[in-house]
Short mmCIF file of C-alpha atoms in Angstrom, two decimals:
data_model
loop_
_atom_site.label_atom_id
_atom_site.label_comp_id
_atom_site.label_asym_id
_atom_site.label_seq_id
_atom_site.Cartn_x
_atom_site.Cartn_y
_atom_site.Cartn_z
CA MET V 905 -16.89 -26.32 95.19
CA SER V 906 -14.44 -24.12 93.08
CA ALA V 907 -15.71 -23.44 89.12
CA SER V 908 -12.53 -24.85 88.28
CA ARG V 909 -13.34 -28.72 89.59
CA GLU V 910 -16.50 -28.14 88.44
CA LYS V 911 -14.77 -27.98 85.10
CA LYS V 912 -12.84 -30.86 85.64
CA GLU V 913 -15.66 -32.81 87.61
CA ARG V 914 -17.47 -32.43 84.04
CA GLN V 915 -15.02 -32.82 82.36
CA GLY V 916 -14.51 -36.89 83.67
CA THR V 917 -17.92 -37.18 83.61
CA VAL V 918 -18.43 -36.62 79.39
CA SER V 919 -15.77 -39.46 79.16
CA GLN V 920 -16.51 -41.96 81.51
CA GLY V 921 -19.49 -41.68 79.66
CA LEU V 922 -18.30 -43.13 76.14
CA THR V 923 -18.43 -46.56 74.64
CA GLN V 924 -15.48 -48.83 74.44
CA LYS V 925 -15.74 -48.88 71.17
CA GLN V 926 -16.09 -45.09 70.99
CA LEU V 927 -12.91 -44.42 72.93
CA LYS V 928 -11.09 -46.81 70.08
CA GLU V 929 -11.72 -45.20 67.59
CA ALA V 930 -11.22 -41.38 69.37
CA LYS V 931 -7.90 -42.94 70.13
CA GLU V 932 -7.04 -43.94 66.28
CA ALA V 933 -8.46 -40.80 65.27
CA GLN V 934 -6.06 -38.85 67.19
CA ALA V 935 -2.88 -41.07 65.71
CA ALA V 936 -4.39 -41.21 62.37
CA LYS V 937 -4.04 -36.74 62.82
CA GLN V 938 -0.40 -37.06 64.71
CA LYS V 939 0.92 -39.36 61.69
CA ALA V 940 -0.60 -37.24 58.93
CA ILE V 941 1.18 -34.33 60.60
CA ALA V 942 4.00 -36.46 60.33
CA TYR V 943 3.88 -37.58 57.10
CA TRP V 944 3.56 -34.00 57.13
CA ILE V 945 6.63 -32.57 57.41
CA GLY V 946 8.76 -35.72 57.05
CA GLY V 947 7.88 -35.31 52.74
CA ILE V 948 8.85 -31.19 53.86
CA VAL V 949 11.54 -32.53 54.34
CA VAL V 950 12.84 -34.85 51.45
CA THR V 951 11.01 -32.19 48.99
CA VAL V 952 13.52 -30.43 50.96
CA LEU V 953 16.22 -32.69 50.60
CA VAL V 954 15.36 -33.72 46.79
CA VAL V 955 15.10 -30.40 45.83
CA ALA V 956 18.95 -29.19 46.80
CA LEU V 957 20.41 -32.67 45.72
CA LEU V 958 18.62 -31.99 42.20
CA VAL V 959 19.85 -28.05 41.69
CA TRP V 960 23.43 -29.78 42.82
CA ASN V 961 23.04 -32.01 39.71
CA SER V 962 22.40 -29.48 37.57
CA GLY V 963 25.49 -27.84 38.74
CA PHE V 964 23.75 -24.23 39.72
CA PHE V 965 26.13 -24.53 43.21
CA GLN V 966 29.22 -25.93 41.08
CA SER V 967 29.28 -22.65 38.14
CA ARG V 968 29.29 -21.19 41.15
CA ALA V 969 31.76 -22.04 43.30
CA THR V 970 36.16 -20.55 42.53
CA ALA V 971 37.97 -21.92 40.27
CA ALA V 972 39.61 -18.85 39.69
CA THR V 973 40.94 -15.42 41.23
CA VAL V 974 42.62 -13.33 38.74
CA GLY V 975 43.25 -9.61 40.99
CA SER V 976 41.08 -9.56 43.34
CA GLU V 977 38.39 -10.74 41.69
CA ASN V 978 36.84 -14.85 41.96
CA LEU V 979 36.05 -15.91 38.41
CA SER V 980 33.63 -18.48 38.74
CA MET V 981 33.65 -22.39 37.82
CA GLY V 982 30.94 -21.43 35.20
CA GLU V 983 32.95 -18.29 33.81
CA MET V 984 36.70 -20.81 34.03
CA GLN V 985 34.58 -23.03 32.20
CA TYR V 986 33.41 -20.69 29.15
CA TYR V 987 37.18 -19.51 28.69
CA TYR V 988 38.39 -23.28 29.00
CA SER V 989 35.38 -24.09 26.09
CA SER V 990 36.56 -21.36 23.78
CA VAL V 991 40.10 -21.62 23.64
CA ARG V 992 40.05 -25.29 23.36
CA ASN V 993 37.68 -24.78 20.52
CA GLN V 994 39.67 -22.40 18.69
CA GLU V 995 42.89 -23.96 18.98
CA LEU V 996 41.47 -27.00 17.54
CA TYR V 997 39.60 -25.62 15.10
CA THR V 998 43.06 -23.93 13.91
CA GLN V 999 44.77 -27.13 13.68
CA GLN V 1000 42.43 -28.99 12.07
CA LEU V 1001 41.72 -25.65 9.71
CA TYR V 1002 45.42 -25.40 8.79
CA SER V 1003 45.83 -29.96 8.57
CA GLN V 1004 42.99 -29.60 5.94
CA TRP V 1005 46.26 -27.88 3.41
CA GLY V 1006 48.98 -29.89 4.40
CA ILE V 1007 49.69 -26.98 6.93
CA THR V 1008 51.61 -28.33 10.81
CA THR V 1009 50.14 -25.38 13.05
CA VAL V 1010 52.76 -27.66 15.69
CA THR V 1011 56.15 -27.97 16.18
CA ALA V 1012 58.23 -29.88 18.35
CA PRO V 1013 58.08 -30.32 21.35
CA ASN V 1014 54.19 -29.89 20.92
CA VAL V 1015 52.41 -32.24 19.41
CA ALA V 1016 49.25 -31.93 17.51
CA TYR V 1017 45.42 -32.53 18.62
CA ASP V 1018 44.27 -36.24 17.87
CA SER V 1019 40.61 -35.71 18.01
CA SER V 1020 40.75 -39.97 17.66
CA SER V 1021 42.66 -40.47 20.60
CA ALA V 1022 40.27 -41.91 23.60
CA GLU V 1023 42.55 -39.80 26.10
CA GLY V 1024 40.64 -36.78 24.64
CA ASP V 1025 42.84 -33.53 26.26
CA LYS V 1026 44.56 -35.53 29.18
CA GLN V 1027 46.93 -36.62 26.10
CA ILE V 1028 50.58 -35.07 25.47
CA TYR V 1029 50.77 -31.55 24.69
CA ASN V 1030 54.32 -31.36 25.30
CA THR V 1031 56.72 -34.45 25.47
CA GLU V 1032 59.39 -32.67 27.03
CA THR V 1033 57.30 -31.03 29.83
CA ASN V 1034 55.14 -33.33 30.11
CA GLU V 1035 53.05 -30.78 30.15
CA THR V 1036 48.97 -32.73 28.90
CA TYR V 1037 46.25 -30.84 26.54
CA ALA V 1038 43.90 -29.86 29.51
CA GLU V 1039 47.10 -28.27 32.17
CA HIS V 1040 48.44 -26.20 27.89
CA PHE V 1041 44.30 -25.36 27.99
CA ARG V 1042 43.69 -24.37 31.17
CA GLU V 1043 46.88 -22.24 30.83
CA SER V 1044 45.04 -20.32 27.90
CA ALA V 1045 42.32 -19.82 29.01
CA LEU V 1046 44.04 -18.37 31.89
CA ASN V 1047 45.35 -15.74 30.41
CA ALA V 1048 42.38 -14.82 28.29
CA ALA V 1049 40.79 -13.97 31.37
CA LYS V 1050 43.16 -12.23 32.79
CA GLN V 1051 43.42 -10.69 29.34
CA ASP V 1052 39.63 -9.48 29.38
CA LEU V 1053 39.70 -7.93 32.78
CA ALA V 1054 42.62 -6.30 32.84
CA LEU V 1055 41.02 -4.92 30.08
CA ILE V 1056 37.39 -3.97 30.97
CA ASN V 1057 39.32 -2.82 34.12
CA ALA V 1058 41.45 -0.48 32.04
CA ALA V 1059 37.98 0.55 30.08
CA LYS V 1060 36.11 1.70 33.19
CA GLU V 1061 39.33 3.64 34.53
CA ALA V 1062 39.23 5.21 30.97
CA GLY V 1063 35.53 5.05 30.80
CA TYR V 1064 34.89 3.95 28.36
CA THR V 1065 31.85 1.87 28.33
CA LEU V 1066 30.43 -0.60 25.59
CA SER V 1067 28.87 1.17 22.89
CA ALA V 1068 25.55 0.61 21.45
CA ASP V 1069 26.83 -1.55 18.58
CA GLY V 1070 28.34 -3.69 20.76
CA ARG V 1071 24.80 -4.73 22.67
CA THR V 1072 23.60 -5.00 19.07
CA SER V 1073 25.79 -7.20 17.92
CA MET V 1074 25.84 -9.61 21.64
CA GLN V 1075 21.53 -9.27 20.89
CA ASP V 1076 21.68 -10.40 17.51
CA SER V 1077 24.19 -13.50 18.26
CA LEU V 1078 22.21 -14.74 21.27
CA LYS V 1079 19.24 -14.36 18.55
CA ASP V 1080 20.43 -16.16 15.75
CA LEU V 1081 21.75 -18.03 18.13
CA LYS V 1082 18.98 -19.80 19.62
CA SER V 1083 16.47 -18.97 16.13
CA GLN V 1084 18.99 -21.93 14.67
CA LEU V 1085 18.61 -24.28 18.02
CA LYS V 1086 15.68 -25.98 17.32
CA THR V 1087 16.64 -26.49 13.30
CA LYS V 1088 20.54 -28.36 15.18
CA GLY V 1089 17.65 -30.53 17.57
CA TRP V 1090 18.37 -28.18 20.50
CA SER V 1091 15.91 -28.25 23.60
CA SER V 1092 16.52 -25.53 24.51
CA LEU V 1093 20.17 -22.78 24.51
CA GLY V 1094 21.04 -23.70 28.51
CA ALA V 1095 20.70 -27.74 27.00
CA TYR V 1096 23.70 -26.59 23.14
CA LEU V 1097 25.30 -24.37 26.84
CA LYS V 1098 25.70 -27.26 28.46
CA GLN V 1099 27.33 -29.33 25.77
CA ALA V 1100 29.13 -26.70 23.26
CA TYR V 1101 30.97 -25.26 26.30
CA GLY V 1102 30.58 -27.74 30.02
CA LYS V 1103 27.55 -28.22 32.33
CA TYR V 1104 28.50 -25.64 34.88
CA VAL V 1105 27.84 -23.01 32.02
CA THR V 1106 24.24 -21.22 32.15
CA GLU V 1107 23.23 -18.52 30.31
CA GLY V 1108 23.35 -15.98 32.17
CA ILE V 1109 26.97 -16.85 33.27
CA TYR V 1110 27.36 -17.17 29.05
CA ASN V 1111 25.97 -13.66 28.29
CA THR V 1112 27.77 -11.97 31.05
CA CYS V 1113 31.65 -13.53 29.10
CA VAL V 1114 30.33 -12.68 25.85
CA GLU V 1115 29.93 -8.93 27.33
CA ARG V 1116 32.67 -8.31 28.96
CA SER V 1117 35.06 -9.80 26.55
CA THR V 1118 33.38 -8.09 23.03
CA LEU V 1119 34.16 -4.91 25.87
CA ALA V 1120 37.54 -6.23 26.53
CA SER V 1121 37.45 -6.27 21.72
CA GLU V 1122 35.98 -3.01 21.84
CA TYR V 1123 37.95 -0.95 24.13
CA SER V 1124 41.39 -2.14 22.90
CA SER V 1125 40.27 -1.46 19.04
CA TYR V 1126 39.62 1.93 20.45
CA LYS V 1127 42.60 2.42 22.41
CA GLN V 1128 44.54 1.26 19.12
CA ASP V 1129 42.58 3.50 16.66
CA SER V 1130 43.21 6.01 19.80
CA LEU V 1131 47.01 5.67 17.98
CA THR V 1132 48.56 8.37 15.66
CA TYR V 1133 51.45 8.79 14.52
CA THR V 1134 53.82 11.83 12.61
CA THR V 1135 55.37 11.27 9.30
CA SER V 1136 59.05 11.88 10.91
CA GLN V 1137 57.93 9.11 13.38
CA LEU V 1138 56.62 6.51 10.43
CA GLU V 1139 60.16 7.67 8.21
CA GLY V 1140 61.93 7.47 11.46
CA TYR V 1141 60.77 3.56 11.90
CA GLU V 1142 61.23 2.21 8.85
CA LYS V 1143 64.86 3.73 8.40
CA GLU V 1144 65.46 1.68 11.92
CA ASN V 1145 63.55 -0.90 10.04
CA PRO V 1146 64.36 -0.99 6.40
CA ALA V 1147 63.59 -5.09 5.63
CA LEU V 1148 60.50 -5.27 6.78
CA LEU V 1149 58.69 -2.27 5.15
CA GLN V 1150 59.66 -3.24 2.21
CA SER V 1151 57.86 -5.27 -0.48
CA TYR V 1152 59.47 -8.27 -1.72
CA ASP V 1153 58.54 -9.52 -5.95
CA PHE V 1154 60.20 -13.56 -6.28
CA ARG V 1155 59.30 -16.47 -7.21
CA TYR V 1156 60.01 -19.37 -5.50
CA ALA V 1157 59.60 -23.68 -4.59
CA TYR V 1158 59.32 -25.48 -2.33
CA ILE V 1159 61.31 -28.81 -2.45
CA SER V 1160 60.32 -31.80 -0.44
CA GLY V 1161 62.67 -34.54 1.08
CA THR V 1162 60.37 -36.10 2.65
CA PRO V 1163 59.67 -40.22 0.79
CA GLU V 1164 57.17 -41.04 -0.48
CA THR V 1165 53.90 -42.52 2.34
CA LYS V 1166 53.61 -46.18 2.23
CA THR V 1167 51.07 -48.23 3.66
CA ASP V 1168 50.73 -52.46 4.07
CA ALA V 1169 47.78 -54.72 3.28
CA ASP V 1170 45.61 -52.85 7.04
CA GLY V 1171 46.44 -49.28 5.05
CA LYS V 1172 48.95 -48.15 7.98
CA THR V 1173 52.15 -46.07 7.13
CA ILE V 1174 55.21 -47.84 7.39
CA GLU V 1175 57.47 -45.84 8.84
CA PRO V 1176 60.21 -44.87 6.06
CA THR V 1177 64.07 -46.66 7.40
CA ASP V 1178 66.79 -44.53 7.71
CA GLU V 1179 68.39 -44.91 4.13
CA GLU V 1180 65.16 -43.85 1.90
CA LYS V 1181 65.21 -40.28 4.75
CA ALA V 1182 68.92 -39.56 4.02
CA ALA V 1183 67.59 -41.14 0.25
CA ALA V 1184 64.69 -38.45 -0.28
CA ALA V 1185 67.08 -36.07 1.37
CA GLU V 1186 69.57 -36.19 -1.53
CA LEU V 1187 67.58 -36.58 -3.52
CA ALA V 1188 65.91 -33.30 -2.91
CA LYS V 1189 69.50 -31.38 -2.08
CA SER V 1190 70.45 -32.72 -6.07
CA LYS V 1191 66.95 -31.55 -7.10
CA ALA V 1192 67.42 -28.27 -6.13
CA ASP V 1193 71.10 -27.50 -7.01
CA ALA V 1194 70.03 -28.21 -10.73
CA LEU V 1195 67.40 -26.22 -10.62
CA VAL V 1196 69.58 -22.73 -9.11
CA ASN V 1197 72.28 -24.26 -11.11
CA GLY V 1198 70.21 -23.85 -14.58
CA VAL V 1199 68.64 -21.04 -14.32
CA GLU V 1200 72.15 -19.52 -13.74
CA ALA V 1201 73.21 -19.99 -16.64
CA ALA V 1202 70.00 -18.43 -18.23
CA GLU V 1203 70.96 -14.23 -18.90
CA ILE V 1204 69.59 -11.98 -16.33
CA ASP V 1205 66.66 -10.75 -18.22
CA LYS V 1206 65.63 -14.11 -19.40
CA ARG V 1207 65.32 -16.08 -15.89
CA SER V 1208 62.85 -15.28 -14.60
CA ASP V 1209 61.37 -17.94 -18.23
CA ALA V 1210 64.12 -20.24 -17.38
CA PHE V 1211 62.80 -20.43 -13.35
CA ASN V 1212 59.85 -21.20 -14.30
CA GLU V 1213 61.01 -24.05 -17.18
CA LEU V 1214 63.12 -26.16 -15.12
CA VAL V 1215 61.27 -26.53 -11.67
CA VAL V 1216 59.06 -28.79 -13.33
CA ASP V 1217 61.33 -31.31 -13.03
CA ALA V 1218 62.54 -30.34 -9.84
CA VAL V 1219 58.31 -30.22 -7.73
CA GLY V 1220 56.72 -32.46 -10.48
CA ASP V 1221 54.39 -30.77 -13.04
CA THR V 1222 51.41 -30.82 -10.82
CA SER V 1223 52.57 -28.61 -7.82
CA SER V 1224 51.22 -25.10 -7.12
CA TYR V 1225 54.90 -24.50 -7.56
CA ALA V 1226 55.04 -25.33 -11.22
CA ASP V 1227 52.21 -22.94 -11.96
CA PRO V 1228 53.63 -20.01 -12.80
CA ASP V 1229 50.85 -17.70 -11.23
CA ASN V 1230 51.93 -19.80 -8.73
CA ASN V 1231 55.15 -19.77 -7.98
CA LEU V 1232 55.25 -15.42 -8.54
CA GLN V 1233 55.20 -13.75 -5.52
CA SER V 1234 54.35 -10.03 -5.67
CA ASN V 1235 54.17 -6.83 -3.85
CA ILE V 1236 54.31 -8.77 -1.25
CA LEU V 1237 55.51 -6.99 2.51
CA GLY V 1238 58.87 -8.31 4.54
CA SER V 1239 57.25 -8.19 7.79
CA ASP V 1240 55.02 -10.89 6.42
CA LEU V 1241 57.84 -12.68 5.37
CA SER V 1242 59.81 -11.84 8.38
CA SER V 1243 59.48 -15.74 9.79
CA ALA V 1244 60.35 -17.66 5.94
CA ALA V 1245 63.34 -19.51 6.33
CA TYR V 1246 64.45 -17.55 3.30
CA PHE V 1247 63.43 -14.12 4.57
CA SER V 1248 67.82 -13.05 5.48
CA TRP V 1249 68.03 -14.40 2.05
CA LEU V 1250 65.68 -12.71 0.66
CA SER V 1251 66.06 -9.46 2.39
CA ASP V 1252 69.78 -8.79 1.44
CA THR V 1253 70.67 -4.88 0.75
CA ALA V 1254 73.74 -7.54 -1.78
CA ARG V 1255 70.92 -8.66 -2.80
CA LYS V 1256 70.27 -8.01 -6.35
CA ALA V 1257 68.06 -8.45 -9.99
CA GLY V 1258 68.45 -12.30 -11.42
CA ASP V 1259 70.02 -13.05 -7.93
CA ILE V 1260 69.25 -17.81 -6.87
CA ALA V 1261 69.12 -19.65 -3.67
CA ALA V 1262 68.45 -23.09 -2.78
CA VAL V 1263 67.67 -22.01 1.68
CA PRO V 1264 67.47 -24.89 3.81
CA TYR V 1265 63.89 -25.96 5.18
CA SER V 1266 63.40 -28.96 7.27
CA ASP V 1267 63.45 -31.86 5.39
CA GLY V 1268 63.94 -30.12 2.03
CA TYR V 1269 64.52 -26.78 -0.29
CA TYR V 1270 63.48 -23.43 -0.81
CA VAL V 1271 64.52 -22.31 -4.20
CA LEU V 1272 63.54 -18.99 -4.78
CA LEU V 1273 64.92 -16.40 -7.61
CA PHE V 1274 64.94 -12.69 -7.07
CA LEU V 1275 63.82 -9.69 -8.78
CA ASN V 1276 62.97 -6.33 -7.21
CA ALA V 1277 62.43 -4.97 -3.99
CA GLY V 1278 61.86 -1.27 -2.14
CA LEU V 1279 59.65 0.81 -0.87
CA ASN V 1280 55.59 0.83 -1.92
CA ASP V 1281 55.72 4.60 -3.02
CA THR V 1282 51.45 3.82 -4.28
CA ALA V 1283 49.71 7.12 -3.42
CA THR V 1284 47.04 6.69 -1.11
CA VAL V 1285 43.52 8.48 -0.16
CA ASP V 1286 41.24 8.12 2.83
CA VAL V 1287 37.49 7.97 2.41
CA ARG V 1288 34.48 7.49 4.61
CA HIS V 1289 30.85 5.71 3.33
CA ILE V 1290 27.14 4.62 4.77
CA LEU V 1291 27.21 1.31 2.67
CA ILE V 1292 23.35 0.40 2.03
CA LYS V 1293 22.33 -3.22 0.67
CA ALA V 1294 19.75 -3.94 -1.57
CA GLU V 1295 17.87 -6.43 -0.24
CA ALA V 1296 18.61 -9.73 -1.72
CA PRO V 1297 16.57 -12.01 -3.56
CA VAL V 1298 15.38 -15.74 -1.17
CA ASP V 1299 16.34 -18.47 -1.95
CA ASP V 1300 13.75 -21.15 -3.12
CA GLU V 1301 13.71 -24.25 -1.06
CA ALA V 1302 11.44 -26.19 -3.62
CA THR V 1303 14.74 -25.63 -6.39
CA ALA V 1304 17.50 -27.20 -4.32
CA ASP V 1305 19.87 -26.84 -7.00
CA VAL V 1306 20.06 -23.28 -8.06
CA ASP V 1307 20.07 -20.74 -5.27
CA GLU V 1308 17.66 -18.14 -6.01
CA SER V 1309 19.87 -15.73 -3.16
CA LYS V 1310 23.26 -15.69 -5.35
CA ASN V 1311 20.73 -13.43 -7.78
CA ALA V 1312 21.12 -9.22 -8.58
CA PRO V 1313 18.17 -8.17 -7.04
CA SER V 1314 15.12 -6.74 -8.29
CA GLN V 1315 15.33 -4.03 -9.65
CA GLU V 1316 12.55 -2.77 -6.36
CA ALA V 1317 14.80 -3.10 -4.43
CA LEU V 1318 17.91 -1.36 -5.95
CA ASP V 1319 15.21 1.60 -6.07
CA ALA V 1320 14.67 1.55 -2.76
CA ALA V 1321 18.06 1.07 -1.64
CA LYS V 1322 18.89 3.89 -3.83
CA THR V 1323 15.89 6.36 -2.11
CA LYS V 1324 17.52 4.81 1.07
CA ALA V 1325 21.09 6.25 0.52
CA GLN V 1326 20.04 9.35 -1.32
CA ALA V 1327 18.20 10.08 2.18
CA LEU V 1328 21.09 10.12 4.18
CA LEU V 1329 22.70 12.06 2.08
CA ASP V 1330 20.48 14.49 2.09
CA GLU V 1331 20.41 15.28 5.86
CA PHE V 1332 24.52 15.09 6.22
CA ASN V 1333 24.57 17.83 3.11
CA ALA V 1334 21.26 19.73 5.22
CA LEU V 1335 23.57 20.41 7.92
CA PRO V 1336 25.32 24.08 8.67
CA ASP V 1337 28.32 24.30 6.99
CA ASP V 1338 30.55 23.86 10.17
CA LYS V 1339 28.59 20.96 11.05
CA ARG V 1340 29.34 19.31 7.88
CA THR V 1341 32.42 17.44 9.66
CA ALA V 1342 34.03 13.80 9.31
CA GLU V 1343 32.63 13.41 12.58
CA ALA V 1344 29.06 14.22 11.94
CA PHE V 1345 28.64 12.19 8.77
CA GLY V 1346 30.80 8.87 11.43
CA LYS V 1347 28.38 9.61 13.43
CA LEU V 1348 25.19 8.64 10.60
CA ALA V 1349 28.19 6.03 9.16
CA ASN V 1350 27.65 4.36 12.64
CA GLU V 1351 24.05 4.22 12.87
CA ASN V 1352 23.56 3.11 9.02
CA SER V 1353 25.89 1.39 7.41
CA GLU V 1354 25.63 -2.36 5.93
CA ASP V 1355 29.59 -2.55 5.91
CA THR V 1356 30.61 -4.33 9.23
CA GLY V 1357 34.62 -4.04 7.70
CA SER V 1358 34.20 -0.03 8.56
CA ASN V 1359 29.89 1.19 10.57
CA THR V 1360 32.37 0.60 13.63
CA LYS V 1361 34.65 3.75 13.01
CA GLY V 1362 32.66 5.49 10.58
CA GLY V 1363 32.73 4.49 7.68
CA LEU V 1364 36.21 5.14 7.55
CA TYR V 1365 38.77 3.38 5.24
CA ARG V 1366 42.50 5.18 5.70
CA TYR V 1367 45.05 4.69 3.01
CA VAL V 1368 42.81 4.15 0.10
CA SER V 1369 44.97 3.29 -3.47
CA GLU V 1370 44.24 2.48 -6.50
CA GLY V 1371 42.79 -0.60 -7.41
CA GLU V 1372 41.83 -1.98 -3.50
CA MET V 1373 37.40 -0.81 -4.19
CA VAL V 1374 35.04 -1.88 -6.76
CA PRO V 1375 35.41 0.58 -9.87
CA GLU V 1376 33.08 2.64 -9.06
CA PHE V 1377 34.24 3.42 -5.88
CA ASP V 1378 37.60 3.35 -6.62
CA ALA V 1379 37.20 6.00 -9.93
CA TRP V 1380 35.29 8.26 -7.44
CA ILE V 1381 37.59 8.83 -4.97
CA PHE V 1382 40.40 8.79 -7.65
CA ASP V 1383 38.92 11.50 -9.49
CA SER V 1384 41.62 14.05 -10.15
CA ALA V 1385 39.46 16.43 -9.04
CA ARG V 1386 37.95 14.77 -5.69
CA GLN V 1387 38.74 17.72 -2.71
CA SER V 1388 38.15 17.11 1.00
CA GLY V 1389 34.57 17.62 2.24
CA ASP V 1390 33.03 16.36 -1.54
CA THR V 1391 29.97 14.49 -0.85
CA GLY V 1392 28.49 12.17 -3.35
CA LEU V 1393 26.61 8.87 -4.27
CA VAL V 1394 27.87 5.95 -5.48
CA ALA V 1395 26.20 3.00 -7.12
CA ASN V 1396 27.36 -0.50 -7.00
CA VAL V 1397 25.34 -2.36 -9.58
CA ALA V 1398 27.39 -4.33 -11.87
CA GLU V 1399 26.34 -7.45 -12.88
CA GLY V 1400 28.42 -10.22 -10.56
CA SER V 1401 29.24 -8.40 -7.71
CA SER V 1402 29.66 -9.35 -4.83
CA TYR V 1403 26.98 -7.22 -3.15
CA TYR V 1404 24.43 -4.79 -4.77
CA GLY V 1405 23.90 -0.90 -3.48
CA TYR V 1406 24.52 2.44 -2.97
CA HIS V 1407 27.06 4.36 -1.18
CA VAL V 1408 27.01 7.37 0.58
CA MET V 1409 30.32 9.55 0.27
CA TYR V 1410 32.61 11.68 2.34
CA PHE V 1411 36.49 12.00 0.38
CA VAL V 1412 38.56 12.71 3.87
CA GLY V 1413 41.48 13.51 1.80
CA GLN V 1414 45.00 13.43 -0.04
CA ASP V 1415 47.44 10.65 2.70
CA GLY V 1416 50.87 9.37 2.53
CA PRO V 1417 52.41 6.84 0.53
CA LYS V 1418 51.59 2.89 0.56
CA TRP V 1419 54.15 2.43 3.06
CA HIS V 1420 53.30 4.62 5.87
CA GLU V 1421 50.34 2.39 6.41
CA LYS V 1422 52.48 -0.32 7.36
CA ALA V 1423 54.61 1.70 9.18
CA GLU V 1424 51.90 3.15 11.64
CA GLU V 1425 50.59 -1.07 11.41
CA ALA V 1426 53.90 -1.77 13.92
CA LEU V 1427 53.68 1.63 15.48
CA LYS V 1428 50.96 0.46 17.12
CA GLU V 1429 51.35 -2.96 17.57
CA LYS V 1430 54.75 -2.30 18.90
CA ASP V 1431 52.78 0.71 21.00
CA MET V 1432 49.26 -2.02 21.45
CA THR V 1433 51.87 -5.31 23.59
CA ALA V 1434 53.92 -2.34 25.62
CA TRP V 1435 50.61 -0.70 26.77
CA SER V 1436 48.64 -4.38 27.07
CA ASP V 1437 51.92 -5.50 29.47
CA SER V 1438 51.45 -2.32 31.40
CA ILE V 1439 48.25 -3.20 32.25
CA LEU V 1440 47.81 -6.82 32.44
CA GLU V 1441 51.30 -6.27 34.78
CA PRO V 1442 49.63 -5.75 38.46
CA TYR V 1443 47.23 -8.62 38.09
CA THR V 1444 47.88 -11.91 39.06
CA ALA V 1445 45.75 -15.27 38.45
CA ALA V 1446 46.02 -18.43 39.39
CA TRP V 1447 42.88 -21.68 39.14
CA THR V 1448 41.77 -22.86 42.22
CA ASP V 1449 42.32 -26.89 43.55
CA ALA V 1450 38.35 -26.83 42.83
CA GLY V 1451 38.81 -25.57 39.48
CA ILE V 1452 41.62 -27.43 38.55
CA GLY V 1453 39.62 -30.60 39.15
CA ALA V 1454 36.53 -30.04 37.16
CA VAL V 1455 37.08 -27.69 34.19
CA GLY V 1456 40.02 -29.58 31.62
CA ASN V 1457 39.16 -32.75 33.42
#
């Protein structure tokens, strides 16, 4: 008998030796084992499906789906939702802010956003095209994304990277945001971002978008700051645009022709009739004419007083225009008035002191009394500084009716700020003569100054005219003995100051007349617009169907 056959027979003999009960138990055990394996395998499948469903519902995959294309780059759902929410929040904030002052930032055919509307972003934005707010915000979001990408790609080509200050600012902002979450009742940053920006905006996407926008903004500022102009270029701009660079002095008042608002018993506004509108418009015209005629009847040198006396009858004694300090506009630059309805009258080269007129606008009239106009030839200087603030007192929560942080710092805090400022001044002055440059001082300013208005620009302020800075600062830079390269320490410790501390000073030198600053700003704006258009031109941008379906709906 072969070995294999003998083995099989032994196995058969052993099996035949089992009782029926034992055989039954063995079969049940085998079945249970197979069932357990089946459950285990099935459990894995179910677990995988559950996890996949949870991940899908969390927006993980959707947040990375392509929502828009900008040039050759695909932007995810999360990125575009960030841009959408950003432009939306900014526009609605602006509308609400100005509406508190009775100013409408949205004009026909566009309609202001109604925050009480159940339609939300689906409400109509443009009555002529029937464009909704969602469509408007999507277009704005696409433009914002295109601009960011164009700028950061231009920065890469120029070898420009995000500065250490820019990165630190981002990190500090994120840190502050996280620290506020608990006090605001948010369980996590992710929960806040979903509420503030949408369910597809994760912390990673948020950080990516913020860094992109920060770099874009920083490089744009860097590009603008790098633009320089000669005196002849500034003078050439003035000759081409004299009205925009003139500074104007005038008195004015707006006389409204809108009917008085009436409400019914339920408090709802009653729409005025055509007759009421016509009557209100006629009344406004008669008041404007009376003011003009009354002022014209006065002698030239007394017309300003006549205006202040007669304007009360036109606008009422509670109007801000009735206050002589409020209706007087002094040294207002033409470029700041260029969009005003009355600018063409005000800037007419034939205009002379004492001229007065009523200029129609909307449903009423602006009445203006021309006083003076001319180029601002005030002398200016350029200066760099490093601000070291004295640590402010901490508010005591036990005294809710008093804010101790508004108090002046302690002498100890003032001394500490002075010591730090003096150390920085000593460090700079210890440099060799050929190293003690404006650029070297600027580096110290960027690293140490607490003045957010200049600590990314080497502490530099240009075109500073007398009276613009705090008294001690002002007195130092306009000292008649001041020379380029002078350094010093200036205290700002006067009672009632908005901040207390010390300025480490570096005098750059004299600059052009004040109007040069405005000419330079205008040229920079013009050249930056042309440059921005040139870098945006190669980029096409469009939403995908998935993006339109998910963002803003």
